[in-house]
mmCIF file of C-alpha atoms in Angstrom:
data_model
loop_
_atom_site.group_PDB
_atom_site.id
_atom_site.type_symbol
_atom_site.label_atom_id
_atom_site.label_comp_id
_atom_site.label_asym_id
_atom_site.label_seq_id
_atom_site.Cartn_x
_atom_site.Cartn_y
_atom_site.Cartn_z
ATOM 1 C CA UNK G 1 -82.501 53.834 -127.154
ATOM 2 C CA UNK G 2 -78.293 53.872 -127.059
ATOM 3 C CA UNK G 3 -76.297 51.714 -125.769
ATOM 4 C CA UNK G 4 -73.822 53.405 -124.668
ATOM 5 C CA UNK G 5 -73.851 54.838 -121.314
ATOM 6 C CA UNK G 6 -74.449 58.584 -120.490
ATOM 7 C CA UNK G 7 -70.820 59.195 -118.532
ATOM 8 C CA UNK G 8 -71.425 61.066 -115.548
ATOM 9 C CA UNK G 9 -67.693 62.161 -114.943
ATOM 10 C CA UNK G 10 -68.342 64.447 -111.659
ATOM 11 C CA UNK G 11 -69.597 61.103 -110.425
ATOM 12 C CA UNK G 12 -67.465 58.627 -112.331
ATOM 13 C CA UNK G 13 -70.303 56.550 -112.800
ATOM 14 C CA UNK G 14 -71.739 55.436 -116.351
ATOM 15 C CA UNK G 15 -75.779 54.938 -117.093
ATOM 16 C CA UNK G 16 -77.492 53.705 -119.226
ATOM 17 C CA UNK G 17 -80.502 55.555 -120.418
ATOM 18 C CA UNK G 18 -83.550 52.886 -120.047
ATOM 19 C CA UNK G 19 -82.155 52.708 -116.482
ATOM 20 C CA UNK G 20 -83.530 56.368 -116.147
ATOM 21 C CA UNK G 21 -86.279 55.752 -118.612
ATOM 22 C CA UNK G 22 -87.864 52.777 -116.267
ATOM 23 C CA UNK G 23 -88.325 54.665 -113.238
ATOM 24 C CA UNK G 24 -89.300 58.138 -114.692
ATOM 25 C CA UNK G 25 -91.835 55.857 -117.172
ATOM 26 C CA UNK G 26 -92.464 54.461 -113.866
ATOM 27 C CA UNK G 27 -92.872 57.189 -111.584
ATOM 28 C CA UNK G 28 -94.790 58.998 -114.001
ATOM 29 C CA UNK G 29 -97.619 56.052 -114.390
ATOM 30 C CA UNK G 30 -98.133 55.902 -110.663
ATOM 31 C CA UNK G 31 -98.439 59.560 -110.677
ATOM 32 C CA UNK G 32 -101.348 58.780 -113.488
ATOM 33 C CA UNK G 33 -103.121 56.428 -112.091
ATOM 34 C CA UNK G 34 -103.053 58.579 -108.024
ATOM 35 C CA UNK G 35 -104.697 60.941 -110.590
ATOM 36 C CA UNK G 36 -107.289 58.735 -112.796
ATOM 37 C CA UNK G 37 -108.157 57.649 -108.926
ATOM 38 C CA UNK G 38 -108.576 60.800 -106.878
ATOM 39 C CA UNK G 39 -109.818 63.111 -109.479
ATOM 40 C CA UNK G 40 -111.854 61.380 -112.181
ATOM 41 C CA UNK G 41 -115.513 59.858 -111.836
ATOM 42 C CA UNK G 42 -114.517 56.638 -113.117
ATOM 43 C CA UNK G 43 -111.518 56.350 -110.746
ATOM 44 C CA UNK G 44 -113.813 57.414 -107.655
ATOM 45 C CA UNK G 45 -116.231 54.505 -108.611
ATOM 46 C CA UNK G 46 -113.416 51.946 -108.759
ATOM 47 C CA UNK G 47 -112.064 52.969 -105.054
ATOM 48 C CA UNK G 48 -115.858 53.139 -103.688
ATOM 49 C CA UNK G 49 -115.858 49.444 -105.478
ATOM 50 C CA UNK G 50 -112.887 48.570 -104.353
ATOM 51 C CA UNK G 51 -114.109 49.655 -100.477
ATOM 52 C CA UNK G 52 -117.395 48.015 -100.330
ATOM 53 C CA UNK G 53 -119.533 47.183 -103.482
ATOM 54 C CA UNK G 54 -122.762 46.546 -102.017
ATOM 55 C CA UNK G 55 -122.771 50.547 -100.986
ATOM 56 C CA UNK G 56 -121.120 50.731 -104.469
ATOM 57 C CA UNK G 57 -123.793 49.240 -106.466
ATOM 58 C CA UNK G 58 -126.156 51.352 -104.238
ATOM 59 C CA UNK G 59 -125.233 54.179 -105.254
ATOM 60 C CA UNK G 60 -125.493 53.190 -109.601
ATOM 61 C CA UNK G 61 -121.791 52.354 -109.958
ATOM 62 C CA UNK G 62 -121.942 49.661 -112.381
ATOM 63 C CA UNK G 63 -119.515 46.850 -110.322
ATOM 64 C CA UNK G 64 -118.699 44.367 -113.180
ATOM 65 C CA UNK G 65 -117.897 47.171 -116.250
ATOM 66 C CA UNK G 66 -115.653 49.210 -113.021
ATOM 67 C CA UNK G 67 -113.905 45.720 -112.318
ATOM 68 C CA UNK G 68 -113.346 45.027 -116.119
ATOM 69 C CA UNK G 69 -112.002 48.173 -116.749
ATOM 70 C CA UNK G 70 -109.752 48.144 -113.530
ATOM 71 C CA UNK G 71 -108.381 44.562 -114.804
ATOM 72 C CA UNK G 72 -107.945 46.188 -118.569
ATOM 73 C CA UNK G 73 -105.850 49.086 -116.457
ATOM 74 C CA UNK G 74 -103.797 46.960 -114.821
ATOM 75 C CA UNK G 75 -103.012 44.820 -117.569
ATOM 76 C CA UNK G 76 -101.672 48.020 -119.856
ATOM 77 C CA UNK G 77 -99.751 48.844 -116.641
ATOM 78 C CA UNK G 78 -98.347 44.886 -116.769
ATOM 79 C CA UNK G 79 -97.313 45.119 -120.373
ATOM 80 C CA UNK G 80 -95.637 49.215 -120.471
ATOM 81 C CA UNK G 81 -93.748 47.366 -117.276
ATOM 82 C CA UNK G 82 -93.053 43.521 -119.124
ATOM 83 C CA UNK G 83 -92.020 46.040 -122.067
ATOM 84 C CA UNK G 84 -89.230 47.732 -119.843
ATOM 85 C CA UNK G 85 -87.763 45.256 -117.993
ATOM 86 C CA UNK G 86 -87.535 42.802 -121.332
ATOM 87 C CA UNK G 87 -84.148 45.030 -122.657
ATOM 88 C CA UNK G 88 -82.536 44.645 -118.961
ATOM 89 C CA UNK G 89 -83.497 41.161 -118.200
ATOM 90 C CA UNK G 90 -82.718 38.004 -119.871
ATOM 91 C CA UNK G 91 -85.081 35.765 -122.340
ATOM 92 C CA UNK G 92 -86.675 33.368 -121.223
ATOM 93 C CA UNK G 93 -90.337 31.454 -120.443
ATOM 94 C CA UNK G 94 -89.626 32.097 -116.660
ATOM 95 C CA UNK G 95 -88.518 35.997 -117.119
ATOM 96 C CA UNK G 96 -89.978 37.845 -114.918
ATOM 97 C CA UNK G 97 -90.528 35.856 -111.972
ATOM 98 C CA UNK G 98 -87.639 37.185 -110.113
ATOM 99 C CA UNK G 99 -89.157 41.364 -110.810
ATOM 100 C CA UNK G 100 -92.192 39.256 -109.475
ATOM 101 C CA UNK G 101 -90.554 38.227 -106.519
ATOM 102 C CA UNK G 102 -89.459 41.930 -106.166
ATOM 103 C CA UNK G 103 -92.400 43.687 -106.750
ATOM 104 C CA UNK G 104 -93.938 41.146 -104.221
ATOM 105 C CA UNK G 105 -91.221 42.371 -101.366
ATOM 106 C CA UNK G 106 -91.997 45.952 -102.279
ATOM 107 C CA UNK G 107 -95.301 45.480 -101.865
ATOM 108 C CA UNK G 108 -94.470 43.908 -98.521
ATOM 109 C CA UNK G 109 -91.961 45.743 -97.389
ATOM 110 C CA UNK G 110 -93.770 49.205 -98.188
ATOM 111 C CA UNK G 111 -97.514 48.077 -96.742
ATOM 112 C CA UNK G 112 -99.807 46.014 -98.870
ATOM 113 C CA UNK G 113 -102.570 48.703 -98.364
ATOM 114 C CA UNK G 114 -100.846 51.365 -98.860
ATOM 115 C CA UNK G 115 -99.833 52.227 -103.022
ATOM 116 C CA UNK G 116 -97.468 55.432 -101.186
ATOM 117 C CA UNK G 117 -96.016 53.159 -99.179
ATOM 118 C CA UNK G 118 -95.645 50.292 -102.180
ATOM 119 C CA UNK G 119 -93.663 52.514 -104.385
ATOM 120 C CA UNK G 120 -91.163 53.793 -101.164
ATOM 121 C CA UNK G 121 -91.190 49.945 -100.857
ATOM 122 C CA UNK G 122 -89.491 49.229 -104.041
ATOM 123 C CA UNK G 123 -87.025 52.080 -104.019
ATOM 124 C CA UNK G 124 -86.145 50.457 -100.470
ATOM 125 C CA UNK G 125 -86.091 47.141 -101.609
ATOM 126 C CA UNK G 126 -83.552 47.652 -104.713
ATOM 127 C CA UNK G 127 -80.842 49.917 -102.471
ATOM 128 C CA UNK G 128 -81.146 47.242 -99.840
ATOM 129 C CA UNK G 129 -80.088 44.268 -102.847
ATOM 130 C CA UNK G 130 -77.708 46.600 -104.293
ATOM 131 C CA UNK G 131 -76.136 47.227 -101.060
ATOM 132 C CA UNK G 132 -76.201 43.642 -100.085
ATOM 133 C CA UNK G 133 -74.709 43.066 -103.391
ATOM 134 C CA UNK G 134 -72.414 45.416 -103.308
ATOM 135 C CA UNK G 135 -71.005 44.912 -99.235
ATOM 136 C CA UNK G 136 -71.982 41.331 -98.172
ATOM 137 C CA UNK G 137 -69.187 39.394 -99.234
ATOM 138 C CA UNK G 138 -70.496 36.291 -101.215
ATOM 139 C CA UNK G 139 -73.598 37.400 -102.426
ATOM 140 C CA UNK G 140 -72.537 38.941 -105.769
ATOM 141 C CA UNK G 141 -75.371 39.151 -108.504
ATOM 142 C CA UNK G 142 -76.199 35.284 -107.861
ATOM 143 C CA UNK G 143 -77.498 35.721 -104.401
ATOM 144 C CA UNK G 144 -79.929 38.605 -104.904
ATOM 145 C CA UNK G 145 -82.762 36.887 -105.103
ATOM 146 C CA UNK G 146 -82.688 35.234 -102.238
ATOM 147 C CA UNK G 147 -82.195 38.677 -100.435
ATOM 148 C CA UNK G 148 -85.928 39.488 -101.215
ATOM 149 C CA UNK G 149 -87.186 36.507 -99.899
ATOM 150 C CA UNK G 150 -85.619 37.112 -96.453
ATOM 151 C CA UNK G 151 -86.651 40.905 -96.792
ATOM 152 C CA UNK G 152 -90.184 39.384 -97.146
ATOM 153 C CA UNK G 153 -89.956 36.977 -94.488
ATOM 154 C CA UNK G 154 -88.508 39.276 -91.939
ATOM 155 C CA UNK G 155 -90.638 42.053 -92.401
ATOM 156 C CA UNK G 156 -93.623 39.330 -92.327
ATOM 157 C CA UNK G 157 -92.394 38.889 -88.409
ATOM 158 C CA UNK G 158 -91.297 41.991 -87.570
ATOM 159 C CA UNK G 159 -94.440 44.705 -89.053
ATOM 160 C CA UNK G 160 -96.826 42.348 -91.067
ATOM 161 C CA UNK G 161 -98.774 45.318 -91.991
ATOM 162 C CA UNK G 162 -95.386 46.456 -93.435
ATOM 163 C CA UNK G 163 -94.225 50.266 -93.015
ATOM 164 C CA UNK G 164 -96.894 52.707 -93.964
ATOM 165 C CA UNK G 165 -99.651 50.222 -94.747
ATOM 166 C CA UNK G 166 -102.631 49.732 -91.546
ATOM 167 C CA UNK G 167 -103.148 46.560 -89.811
ATOM 168 C CA UNK G 168 -106.494 45.578 -91.049
ATOM 169 C CA UNK G 169 -108.556 45.268 -88.064
ATOM 170 C CA UNK G 170 -112.481 43.394 -88.471
ATOM 171 C CA UNK G 171 -115.056 44.028 -85.711
ATOM 172 C CA UNK G 172 -117.059 40.399 -84.814
#
């Protein structure tokens, strides 16, 4: 990828190609995962195992193999995410720590039970963090991570299920 920014003269903003590629690939992978989970036999089997293992076992779904495939898919997606974010963050042993906190903040904000909410939460965390870094004096680039942590705490206190999440109710 080229290092020179693409200049949008109408907006007066320079954007690197990687800044456009990361969300595009992320949304594409999310759409692919949604399609696989809702439209294929293997995806429906994974959802059945998540919902109720005993019922899925009684329906003849191989539980261990389904869980292994789910772990393989999640490892593949994590690898793609690592490859995409590696040029953006500083290379060090703990380089994904901040990304992990931002991802957790996005999932908590959107709702831990809602994949669409997690995507929406990711966009909201990114927008809120950059607006806070720009307009709140003293935050800048150095204190953006505590903003995400404060957002996690605020959401857990105000609305623990998140924006699109459903509260989990257990009957006794």
